[in-house]
Coordinates of C-alpha atoms in Angstrom, one line a residue:
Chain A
X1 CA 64.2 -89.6 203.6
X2 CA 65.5 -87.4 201.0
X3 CA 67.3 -85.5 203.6
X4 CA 69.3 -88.3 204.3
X5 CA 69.7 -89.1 201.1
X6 CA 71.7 -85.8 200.8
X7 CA 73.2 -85.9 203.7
X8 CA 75.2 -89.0 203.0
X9 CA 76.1 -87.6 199.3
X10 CA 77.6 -85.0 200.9
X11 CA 79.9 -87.0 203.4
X12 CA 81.0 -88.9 200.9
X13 CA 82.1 -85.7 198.4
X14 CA 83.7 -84.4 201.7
X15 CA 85.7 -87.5 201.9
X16 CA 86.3 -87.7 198.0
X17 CA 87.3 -83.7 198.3
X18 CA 89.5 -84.9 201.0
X19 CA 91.1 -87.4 199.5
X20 CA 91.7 -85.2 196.0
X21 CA 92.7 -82.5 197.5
X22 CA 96.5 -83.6 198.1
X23 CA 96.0 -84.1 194.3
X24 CA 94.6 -80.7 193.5
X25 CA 97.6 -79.7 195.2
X26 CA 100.4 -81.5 193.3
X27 CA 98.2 -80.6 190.0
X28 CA 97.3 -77.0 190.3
X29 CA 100.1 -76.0 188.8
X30 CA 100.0 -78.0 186.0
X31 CA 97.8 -75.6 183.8
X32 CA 100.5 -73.0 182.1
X33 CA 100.1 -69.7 183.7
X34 CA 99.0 -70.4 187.5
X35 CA 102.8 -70.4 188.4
X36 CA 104.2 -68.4 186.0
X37 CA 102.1 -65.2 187.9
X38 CA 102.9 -66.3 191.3
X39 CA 106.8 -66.8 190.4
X40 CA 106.1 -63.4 188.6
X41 CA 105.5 -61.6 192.2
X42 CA 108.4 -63.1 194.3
X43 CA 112.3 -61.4 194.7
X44 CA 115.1 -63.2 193.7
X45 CA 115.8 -65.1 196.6
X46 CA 112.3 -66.8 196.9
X47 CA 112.7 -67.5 193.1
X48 CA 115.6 -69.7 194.0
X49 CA 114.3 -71.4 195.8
X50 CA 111.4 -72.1 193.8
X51 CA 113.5 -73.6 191.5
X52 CA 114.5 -76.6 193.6
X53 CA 110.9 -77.4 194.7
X54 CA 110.8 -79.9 191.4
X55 CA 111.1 -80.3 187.7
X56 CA 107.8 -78.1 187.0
X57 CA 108.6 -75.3 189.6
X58 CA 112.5 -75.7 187.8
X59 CA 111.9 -75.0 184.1
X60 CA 108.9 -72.2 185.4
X61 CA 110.9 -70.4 187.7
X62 CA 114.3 -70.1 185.1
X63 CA 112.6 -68.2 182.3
X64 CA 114.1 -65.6 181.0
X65 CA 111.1 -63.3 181.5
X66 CA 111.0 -63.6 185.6
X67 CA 114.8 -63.2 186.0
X68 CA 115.8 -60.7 183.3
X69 CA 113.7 -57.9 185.7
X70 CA 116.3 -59.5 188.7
X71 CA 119.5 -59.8 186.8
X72 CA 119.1 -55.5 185.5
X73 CA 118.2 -55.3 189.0
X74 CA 121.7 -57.2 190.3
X75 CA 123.4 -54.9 188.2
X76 CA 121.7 -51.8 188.8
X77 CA 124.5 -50.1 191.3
X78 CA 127.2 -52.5 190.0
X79 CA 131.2 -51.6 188.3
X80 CA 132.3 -53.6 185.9
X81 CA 131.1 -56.9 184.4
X82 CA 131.5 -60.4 185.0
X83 CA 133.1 -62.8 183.4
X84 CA 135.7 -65.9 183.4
X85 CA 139.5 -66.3 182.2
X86 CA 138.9 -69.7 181.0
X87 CA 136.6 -71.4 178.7
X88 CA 137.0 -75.2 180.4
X89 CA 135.8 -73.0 183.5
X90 CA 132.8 -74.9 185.3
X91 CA 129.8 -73.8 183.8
X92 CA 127.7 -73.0 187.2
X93 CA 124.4 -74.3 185.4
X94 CA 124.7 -77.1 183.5
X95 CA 125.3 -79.4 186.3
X96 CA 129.2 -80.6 185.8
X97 CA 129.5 -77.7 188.6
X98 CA 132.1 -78.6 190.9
X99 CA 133.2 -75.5 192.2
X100 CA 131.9 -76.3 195.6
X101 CA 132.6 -74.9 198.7
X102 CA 134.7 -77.2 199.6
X103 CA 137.8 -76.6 197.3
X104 CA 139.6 -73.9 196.7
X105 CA 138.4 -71.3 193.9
X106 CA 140.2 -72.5 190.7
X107 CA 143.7 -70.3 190.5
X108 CA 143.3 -68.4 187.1
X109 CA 146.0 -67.3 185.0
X110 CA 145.8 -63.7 184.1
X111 CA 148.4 -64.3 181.7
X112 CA 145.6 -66.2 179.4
X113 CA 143.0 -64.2 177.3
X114 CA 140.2 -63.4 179.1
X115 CA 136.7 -65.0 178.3
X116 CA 133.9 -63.1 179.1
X117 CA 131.5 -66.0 180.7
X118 CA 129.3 -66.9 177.7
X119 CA 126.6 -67.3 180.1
X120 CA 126.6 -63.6 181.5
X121 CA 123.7 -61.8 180.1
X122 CA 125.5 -58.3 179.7
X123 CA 122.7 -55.7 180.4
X124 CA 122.4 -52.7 178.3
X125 CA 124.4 -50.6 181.3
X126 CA 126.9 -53.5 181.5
X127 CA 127.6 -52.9 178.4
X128 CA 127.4 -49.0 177.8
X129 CA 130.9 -49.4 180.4
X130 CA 132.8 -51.6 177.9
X131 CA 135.3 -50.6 175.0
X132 CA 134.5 -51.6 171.6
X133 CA 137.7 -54.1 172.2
X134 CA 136.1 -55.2 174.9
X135 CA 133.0 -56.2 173.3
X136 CA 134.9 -57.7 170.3
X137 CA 136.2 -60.2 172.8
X138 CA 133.3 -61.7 173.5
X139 CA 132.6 -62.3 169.6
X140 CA 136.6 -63.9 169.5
X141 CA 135.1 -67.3 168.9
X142 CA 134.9 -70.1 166.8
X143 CA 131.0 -70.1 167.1
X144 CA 130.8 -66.6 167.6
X145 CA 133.2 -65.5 164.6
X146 CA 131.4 -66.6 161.5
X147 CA 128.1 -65.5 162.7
X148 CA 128.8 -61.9 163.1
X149 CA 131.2 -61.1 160.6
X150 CA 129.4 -57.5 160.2
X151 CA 130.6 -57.1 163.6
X152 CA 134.6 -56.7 162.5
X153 CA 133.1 -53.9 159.4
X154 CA 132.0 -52.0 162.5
X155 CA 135.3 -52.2 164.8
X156 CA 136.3 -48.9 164.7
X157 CA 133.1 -47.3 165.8
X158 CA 132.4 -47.8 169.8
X159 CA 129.2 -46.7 168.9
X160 CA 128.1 -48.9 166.1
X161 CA 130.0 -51.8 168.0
X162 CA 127.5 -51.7 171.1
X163 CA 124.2 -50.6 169.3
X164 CA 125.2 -54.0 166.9
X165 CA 125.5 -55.7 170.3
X166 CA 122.4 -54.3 171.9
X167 CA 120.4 -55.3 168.8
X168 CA 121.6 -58.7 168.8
X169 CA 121.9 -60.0 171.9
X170 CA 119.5 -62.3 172.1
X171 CA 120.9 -63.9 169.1
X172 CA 124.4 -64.2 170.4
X173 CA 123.3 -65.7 173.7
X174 CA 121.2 -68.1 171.7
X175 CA 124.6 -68.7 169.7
X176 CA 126.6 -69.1 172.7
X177 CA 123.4 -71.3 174.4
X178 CA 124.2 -73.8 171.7
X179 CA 127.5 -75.4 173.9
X180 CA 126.3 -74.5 177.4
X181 CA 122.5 -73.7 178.5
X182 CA 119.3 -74.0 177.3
X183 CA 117.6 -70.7 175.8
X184 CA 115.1 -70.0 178.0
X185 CA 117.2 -69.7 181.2
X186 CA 119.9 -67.5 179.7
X187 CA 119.0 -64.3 182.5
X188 CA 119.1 -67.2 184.8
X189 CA 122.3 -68.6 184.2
X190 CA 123.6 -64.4 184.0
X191 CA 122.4 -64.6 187.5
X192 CA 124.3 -67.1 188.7
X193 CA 127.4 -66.7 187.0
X194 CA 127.5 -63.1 188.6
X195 CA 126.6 -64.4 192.0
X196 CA 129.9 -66.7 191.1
X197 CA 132.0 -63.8 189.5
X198 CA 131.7 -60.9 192.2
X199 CA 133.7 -63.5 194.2
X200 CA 136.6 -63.8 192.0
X201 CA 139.5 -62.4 193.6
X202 CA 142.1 -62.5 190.7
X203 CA 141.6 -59.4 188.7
X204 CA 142.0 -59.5 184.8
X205 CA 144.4 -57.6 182.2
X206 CA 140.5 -56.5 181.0
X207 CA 139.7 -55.0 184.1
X208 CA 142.7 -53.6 185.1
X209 CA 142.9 -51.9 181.7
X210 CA 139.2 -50.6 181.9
X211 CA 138.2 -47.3 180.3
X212 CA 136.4 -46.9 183.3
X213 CA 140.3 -46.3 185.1
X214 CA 141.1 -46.1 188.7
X215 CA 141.4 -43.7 191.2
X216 CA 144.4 -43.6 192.9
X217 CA 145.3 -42.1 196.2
X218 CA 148.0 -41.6 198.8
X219 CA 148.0 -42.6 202.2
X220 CA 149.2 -39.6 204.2
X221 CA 149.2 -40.0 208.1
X222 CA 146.4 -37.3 210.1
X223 CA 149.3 -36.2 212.0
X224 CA 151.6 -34.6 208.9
X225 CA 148.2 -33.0 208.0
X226 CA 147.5 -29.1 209.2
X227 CA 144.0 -29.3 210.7
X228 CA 142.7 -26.8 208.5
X229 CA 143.8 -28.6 204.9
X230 CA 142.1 -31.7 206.1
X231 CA 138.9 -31.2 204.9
X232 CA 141.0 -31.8 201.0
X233 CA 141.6 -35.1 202.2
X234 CA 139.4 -38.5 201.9
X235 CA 138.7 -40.6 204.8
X236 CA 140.5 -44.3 204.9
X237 CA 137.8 -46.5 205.9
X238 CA 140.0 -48.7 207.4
X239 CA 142.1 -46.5 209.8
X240 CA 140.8 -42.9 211.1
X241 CA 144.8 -42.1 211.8
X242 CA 145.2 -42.1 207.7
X243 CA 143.9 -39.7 205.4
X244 CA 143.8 -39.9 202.0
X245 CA 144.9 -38.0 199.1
X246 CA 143.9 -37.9 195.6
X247 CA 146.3 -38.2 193.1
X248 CA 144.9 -35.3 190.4
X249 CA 144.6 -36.0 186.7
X250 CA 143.8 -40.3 187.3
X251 CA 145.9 -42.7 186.9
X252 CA 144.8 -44.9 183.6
X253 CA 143.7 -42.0 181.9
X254 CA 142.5 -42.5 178.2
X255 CA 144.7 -40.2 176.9
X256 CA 147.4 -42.7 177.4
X257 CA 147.6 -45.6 175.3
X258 CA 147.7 -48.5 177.8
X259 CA 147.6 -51.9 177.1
X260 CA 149.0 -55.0 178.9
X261 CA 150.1 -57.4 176.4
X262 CA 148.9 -61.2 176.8
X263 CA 152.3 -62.9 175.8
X264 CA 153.4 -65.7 178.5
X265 CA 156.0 -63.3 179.9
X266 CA 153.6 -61.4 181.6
X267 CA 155.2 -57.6 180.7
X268 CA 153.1 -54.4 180.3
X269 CA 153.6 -51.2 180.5
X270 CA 152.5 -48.4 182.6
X271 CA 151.7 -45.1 181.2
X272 CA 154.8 -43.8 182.1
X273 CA 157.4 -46.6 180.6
X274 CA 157.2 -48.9 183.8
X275 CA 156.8 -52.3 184.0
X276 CA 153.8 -54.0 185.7
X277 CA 154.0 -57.5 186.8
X278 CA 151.4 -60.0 188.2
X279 CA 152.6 -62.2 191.4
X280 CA 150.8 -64.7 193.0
X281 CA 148.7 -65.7 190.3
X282 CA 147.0 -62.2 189.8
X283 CA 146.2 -61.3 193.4
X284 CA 149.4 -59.0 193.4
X285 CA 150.6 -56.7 191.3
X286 CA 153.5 -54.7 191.3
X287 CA 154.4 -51.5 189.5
X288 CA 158.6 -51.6 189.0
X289 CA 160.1 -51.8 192.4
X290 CA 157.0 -50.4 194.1
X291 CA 156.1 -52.4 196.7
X292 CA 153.1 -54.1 195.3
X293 CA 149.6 -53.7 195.3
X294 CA 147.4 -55.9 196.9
X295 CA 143.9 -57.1 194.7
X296 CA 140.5 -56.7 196.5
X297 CA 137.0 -56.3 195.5
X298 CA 135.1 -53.4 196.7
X299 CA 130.8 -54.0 197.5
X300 CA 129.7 -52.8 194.9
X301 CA 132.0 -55.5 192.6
X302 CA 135.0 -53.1 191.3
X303 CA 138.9 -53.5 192.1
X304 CA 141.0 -52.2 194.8
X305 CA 144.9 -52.0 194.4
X306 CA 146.7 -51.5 198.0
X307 CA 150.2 -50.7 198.7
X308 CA 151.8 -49.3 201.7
X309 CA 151.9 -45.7 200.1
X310 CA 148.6 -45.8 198.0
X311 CA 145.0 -47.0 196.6
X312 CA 143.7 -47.2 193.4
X313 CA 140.3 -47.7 193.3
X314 CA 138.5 -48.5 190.2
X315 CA 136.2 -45.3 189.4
X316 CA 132.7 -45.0 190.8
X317 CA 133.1 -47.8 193.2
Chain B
X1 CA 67.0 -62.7 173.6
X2 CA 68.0 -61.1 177.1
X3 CA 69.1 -57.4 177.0
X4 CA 73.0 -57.5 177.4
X5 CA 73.5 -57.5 181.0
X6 CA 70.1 -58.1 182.7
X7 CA 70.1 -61.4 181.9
X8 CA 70.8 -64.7 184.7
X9 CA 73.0 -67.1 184.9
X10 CA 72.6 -70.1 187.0
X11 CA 75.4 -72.2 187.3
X12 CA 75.0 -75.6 188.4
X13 CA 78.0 -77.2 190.5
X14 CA 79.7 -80.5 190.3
X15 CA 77.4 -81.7 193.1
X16 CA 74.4 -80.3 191.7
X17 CA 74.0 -76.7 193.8
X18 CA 73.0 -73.9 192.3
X19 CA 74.2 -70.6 192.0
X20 CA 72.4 -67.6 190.1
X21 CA 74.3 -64.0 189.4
X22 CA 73.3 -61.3 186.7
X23 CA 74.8 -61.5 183.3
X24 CA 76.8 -58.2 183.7
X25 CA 78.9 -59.9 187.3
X26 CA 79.5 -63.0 185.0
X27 CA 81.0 -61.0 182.8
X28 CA 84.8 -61.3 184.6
X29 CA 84.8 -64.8 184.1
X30 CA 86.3 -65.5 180.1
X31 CA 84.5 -68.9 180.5
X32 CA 81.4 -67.7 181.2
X33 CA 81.3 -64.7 178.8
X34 CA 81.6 -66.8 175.9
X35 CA 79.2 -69.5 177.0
X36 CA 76.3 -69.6 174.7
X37 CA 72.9 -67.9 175.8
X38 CA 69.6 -69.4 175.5
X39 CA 67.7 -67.6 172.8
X40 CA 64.9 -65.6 173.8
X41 CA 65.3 -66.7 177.5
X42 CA 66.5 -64.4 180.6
X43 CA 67.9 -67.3 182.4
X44 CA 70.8 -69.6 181.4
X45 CA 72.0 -72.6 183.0
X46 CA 75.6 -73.7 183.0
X47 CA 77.2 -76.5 184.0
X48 CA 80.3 -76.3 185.9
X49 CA 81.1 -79.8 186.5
X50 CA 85.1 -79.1 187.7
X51 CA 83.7 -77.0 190.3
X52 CA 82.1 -78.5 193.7
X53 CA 79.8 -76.2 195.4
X54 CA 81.6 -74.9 198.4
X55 CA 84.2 -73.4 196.3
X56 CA 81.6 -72.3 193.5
X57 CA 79.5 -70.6 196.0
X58 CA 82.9 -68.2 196.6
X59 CA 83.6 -67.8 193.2
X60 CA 80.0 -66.0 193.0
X61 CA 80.6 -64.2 195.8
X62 CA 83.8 -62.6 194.9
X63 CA 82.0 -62.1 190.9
X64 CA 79.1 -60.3 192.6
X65 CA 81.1 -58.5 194.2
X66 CA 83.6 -57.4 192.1
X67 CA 80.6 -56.7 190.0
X68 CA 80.4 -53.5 192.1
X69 CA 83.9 -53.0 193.7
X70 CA 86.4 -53.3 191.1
X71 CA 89.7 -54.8 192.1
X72 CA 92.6 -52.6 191.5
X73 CA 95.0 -54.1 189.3
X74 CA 98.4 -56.2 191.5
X75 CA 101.5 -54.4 190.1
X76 CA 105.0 -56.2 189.9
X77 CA 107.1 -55.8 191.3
X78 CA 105.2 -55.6 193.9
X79 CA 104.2 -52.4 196.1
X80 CA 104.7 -54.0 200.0
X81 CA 106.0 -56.1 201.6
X82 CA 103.0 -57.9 203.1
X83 CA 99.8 -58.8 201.9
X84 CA 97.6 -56.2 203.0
X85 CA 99.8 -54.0 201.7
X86 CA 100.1 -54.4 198.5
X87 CA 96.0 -55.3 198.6
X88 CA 94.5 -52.3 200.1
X89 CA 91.2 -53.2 199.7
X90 CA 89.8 -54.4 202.7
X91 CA 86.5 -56.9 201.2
X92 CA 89.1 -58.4 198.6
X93 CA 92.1 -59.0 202.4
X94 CA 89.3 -60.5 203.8
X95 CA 88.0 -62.8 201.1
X96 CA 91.1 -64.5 201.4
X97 CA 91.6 -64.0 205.0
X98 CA 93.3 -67.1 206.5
X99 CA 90.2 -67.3 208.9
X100 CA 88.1 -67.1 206.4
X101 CA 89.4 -69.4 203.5
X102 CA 91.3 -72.9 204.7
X103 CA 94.6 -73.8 202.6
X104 CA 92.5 -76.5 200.6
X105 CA 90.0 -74.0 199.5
X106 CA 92.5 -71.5 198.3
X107 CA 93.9 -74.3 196.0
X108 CA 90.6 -75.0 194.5
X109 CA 90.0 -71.0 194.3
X110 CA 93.0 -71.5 192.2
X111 CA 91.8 -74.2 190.1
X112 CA 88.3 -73.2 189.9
X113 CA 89.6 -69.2 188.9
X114 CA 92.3 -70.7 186.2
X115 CA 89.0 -72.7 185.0
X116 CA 86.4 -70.3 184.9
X117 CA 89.2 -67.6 183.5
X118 CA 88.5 -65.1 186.1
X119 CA 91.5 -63.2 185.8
X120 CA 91.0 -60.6 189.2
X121 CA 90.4 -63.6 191.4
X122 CA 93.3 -66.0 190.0
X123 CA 95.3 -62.6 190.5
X124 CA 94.3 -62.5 194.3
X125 CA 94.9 -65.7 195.1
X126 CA 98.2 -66.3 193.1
X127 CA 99.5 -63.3 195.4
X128 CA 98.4 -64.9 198.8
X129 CA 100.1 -68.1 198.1
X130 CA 103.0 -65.7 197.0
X131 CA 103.0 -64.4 200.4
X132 CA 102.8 -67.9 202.1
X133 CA 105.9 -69.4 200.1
X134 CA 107.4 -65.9 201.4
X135 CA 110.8 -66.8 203.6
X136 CA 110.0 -70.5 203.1
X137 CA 113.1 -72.9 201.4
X138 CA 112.5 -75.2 198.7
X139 CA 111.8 -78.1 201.3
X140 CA 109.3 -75.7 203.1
X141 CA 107.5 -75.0 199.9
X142 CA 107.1 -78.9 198.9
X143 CA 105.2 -79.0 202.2
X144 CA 103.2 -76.5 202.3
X145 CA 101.8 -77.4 198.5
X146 CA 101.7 -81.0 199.2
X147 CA 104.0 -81.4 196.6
X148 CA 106.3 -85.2 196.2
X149 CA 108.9 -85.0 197.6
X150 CA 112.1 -85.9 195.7
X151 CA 114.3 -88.8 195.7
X152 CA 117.7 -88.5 197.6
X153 CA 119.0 -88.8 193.6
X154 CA 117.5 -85.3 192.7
X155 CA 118.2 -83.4 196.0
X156 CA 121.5 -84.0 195.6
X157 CA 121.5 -83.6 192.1
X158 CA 119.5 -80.0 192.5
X159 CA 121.6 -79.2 195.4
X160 CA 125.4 -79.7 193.1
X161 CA 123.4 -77.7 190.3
X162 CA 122.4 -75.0 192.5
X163 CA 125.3 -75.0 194.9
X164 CA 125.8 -70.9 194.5
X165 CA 121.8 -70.5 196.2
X166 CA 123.6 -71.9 199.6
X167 CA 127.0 -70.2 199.2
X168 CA 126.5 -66.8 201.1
X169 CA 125.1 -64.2 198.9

């Protein structure tokens, strides 16, 4: 009799497990911590998708601790740094995103200052390749200005300027998080923005004009090339019949003083008193009556400038 | 009062089983460690009423035995690319062996480890769900966690937000 009893108490706590157990399931995660390790042990691209699962898996898979491992990681064997020419640019996170694939990518002007994308998390290496200018544009803003006024005391000292900048970080992209994302996702929202950036195919004055500088090399044809000097040249990824040549000394050395200037009128100069020019929007430039360069992004998210006769490539890329 | 360690726990499940481990393999569970101890009594009875006993009964398994084969430590990021091998012990693979432990009983592991504050076995279980959400999309995941699913008004909300995840990386 007893037996019984039992037995039937334990149907029905199989049936009641049963029946909770689509609610253990939805609930698990509830409790602060459960998710947070499991999020903890995926790569980026499973965390992605976690964060479209729903609201809970959202806010716990876009905090700044999980992604700011992925976005040093992004970076890791990256040139250069991201960021947009325009401040009414989409913001990729905060949902009024309509740079879909279906439309064209937005036609920037170069001509306009560049903005480096308040949402890019700039990672101690991103930032160890920036001038002190460079870094002062992020801080030409309203928002921005007031706040780190100490900042302009230190202008003249690359040094000072990044340390400042590594110190504070978190406080400028809590500044900058005020207009366009919530705290706790800033590394997040880097991520994305990159993702976004290393697209772009309209190079910026700020790029161009990197201390990092370009290499540049001359297309010479195999055939005008004695066997034995060949091994002086570069292969041309893109044609074994073409060699390469590098042009000694580097093109955008820092022992010129060369800046493009930002007027409407589009003029710079090149280190040696000739004019540059932007055509088509930025994808082309062209150096006086050169024929002109063609923009492209290497893999690992630097520049290549293509003409007939040469490449520049930015360095390390 | 019971010399630290020698003493017993019996803990008493939500459907009234009981389970009984030394004092020194309860120890693991933060829970547990604090409980108060019967004065001047070797034996103490908890009550884990969140727990039902099928799941409680592996709870005290894996605290017995972890009582005398320490789990290493899970690194991040992790070291493999599977589960077995970034847990190399084999008792520890096979405690949560899919043959051996059902979907529904690695959630209430889960529960019952978050609970209990047993910080080796939530670790072990929080890596094999890791490892089956592995390669699955967001949809995938909902499923397999039994999780609502959204409104047509959020997908397409979450899938303008997050346009960039399907773009090509």
């Amino acid at each position: 009799m007893e037996d019984m009893q039992d037995d039937t108490m334990r149907l029905s706590l199989d049936e009641a497990a049963d029946v909770s157990s689509n609610y253990i399931h939805s609930r698990v995660f509830d409790s602060f911590g459960l998710l947070e390790t499991i999020l903890s042990y995926v790569d980026a691209k499973e965390l992605l998708q976690s964060t479209m699962v729903n609201r809970r898996w959202k806010l716990a898979g876009r905090s700044d601790s999980l992604w700011k491992s992925h976005i040093q990681k992004l970076w890791d064997d990256k040139v250069g740094f991201a960021h947009l020419c325009e401040e009414d640019q989409d913001c990729a996170m905060d949902g009024t995103n309509n740079n879909n694939n279906k439309q064209p990518p937005k036609q920037q002007d170069p001509t306009k200052k560049p903005l480096i994308f308040w949402r890019s998390l700039y990672t101690a290496e991103c930032v160890q390749k920036m001038t002190s200018s460079q870094i002062m544009s992020i801080f030409d803003h309203p928002l921005l200005r007031d706040k780190f006024l100490q900042l302009q005391q230190l202008a003249n000292d690359e040094i000072q300027v990044k340390n400042f900048f590594k110190m504070h970080m978190l406080d400028i992209m809590s500044v900058s998080s005020q207009f366009c994302c919530f705290h706790s996702d800033i590394c997040f929202g880097s991520y994305a923005s990159s993702l976004q950036d290393c697209k772009r195919d309209v190079i910026t004055d700020l790029e161009l004009c990197s201390p990092m500088g370009f290499d540049m090399y001359f297309k010479i044809a195999r055939d005008d090339v004695e066997e034995a000097d060949q091994i002086e040249f570069a292969p041309y990824e893109e044609s074994e019949e073409i060699l390469l040549y590098e042009y000694g000394g580097g093109f955008f050395d820092d022992s010129f003083d060369f800046r493009m200037t930002l007027r409407q009128d589009v003029h710079s100069h090149h280190p040696t008193d000739l004019t540059w020019q932007w055509l088509d929007h930025g994808r082309r430039l062209q150096v006086a009556s050169y024929p002109p360069l063609t923009v492209s992004r290497t893999k690992r998210w630097g520049w290549k400038l293509e003409n007939i006769h040469a490449i520049l490539l930015m360095r390390n890329t | 009062m019971a010399d630290e360690g020698n003493g017993i726990i019996r803990l008493r499940s939500s459907d009234g089983k009981v389970f009984e481990l030394t004092e020194s393999a309860a120890e693991i569970s933060e829970l547990l460690k604090d409980s108060p101890r019967e004065e001047d009594d070797e034996v103490t009875e908890i009550d884990i009423v969140r727990v039902a006993s099928p799941c409680l009964e592996k709870v005290v398994e894996f605290m017995k035995h972890y009582d005398e084969e320490k789990m290493k430590e899970i690194p991040t990021p992790l070291g493999g690319s599977t589960f077995n091998e970034v847990m190399d012990q084999p008792w520890y693979q096979d405690f949560v062996s899919d043959e051996k432990m059902n979907r529904d009983m690695l959630f209430n592991m889960l529960s019952a480890a978050n609970f209990l504050g047993i910080k080796p076995l939530l670790d072990l279980t929080c890596l094999k769900v890791t490892f089956q959400i592995t390669g699955k999309n967001a949809e995938e995941i909902r499923e397999l966690l039994r999780l609502p699913e959204l409104t047509p008004e959020e997908e397409a909300k979450a899938r303008e937000e997050h346009s960039w995840i399907f773009e090509e990386a």
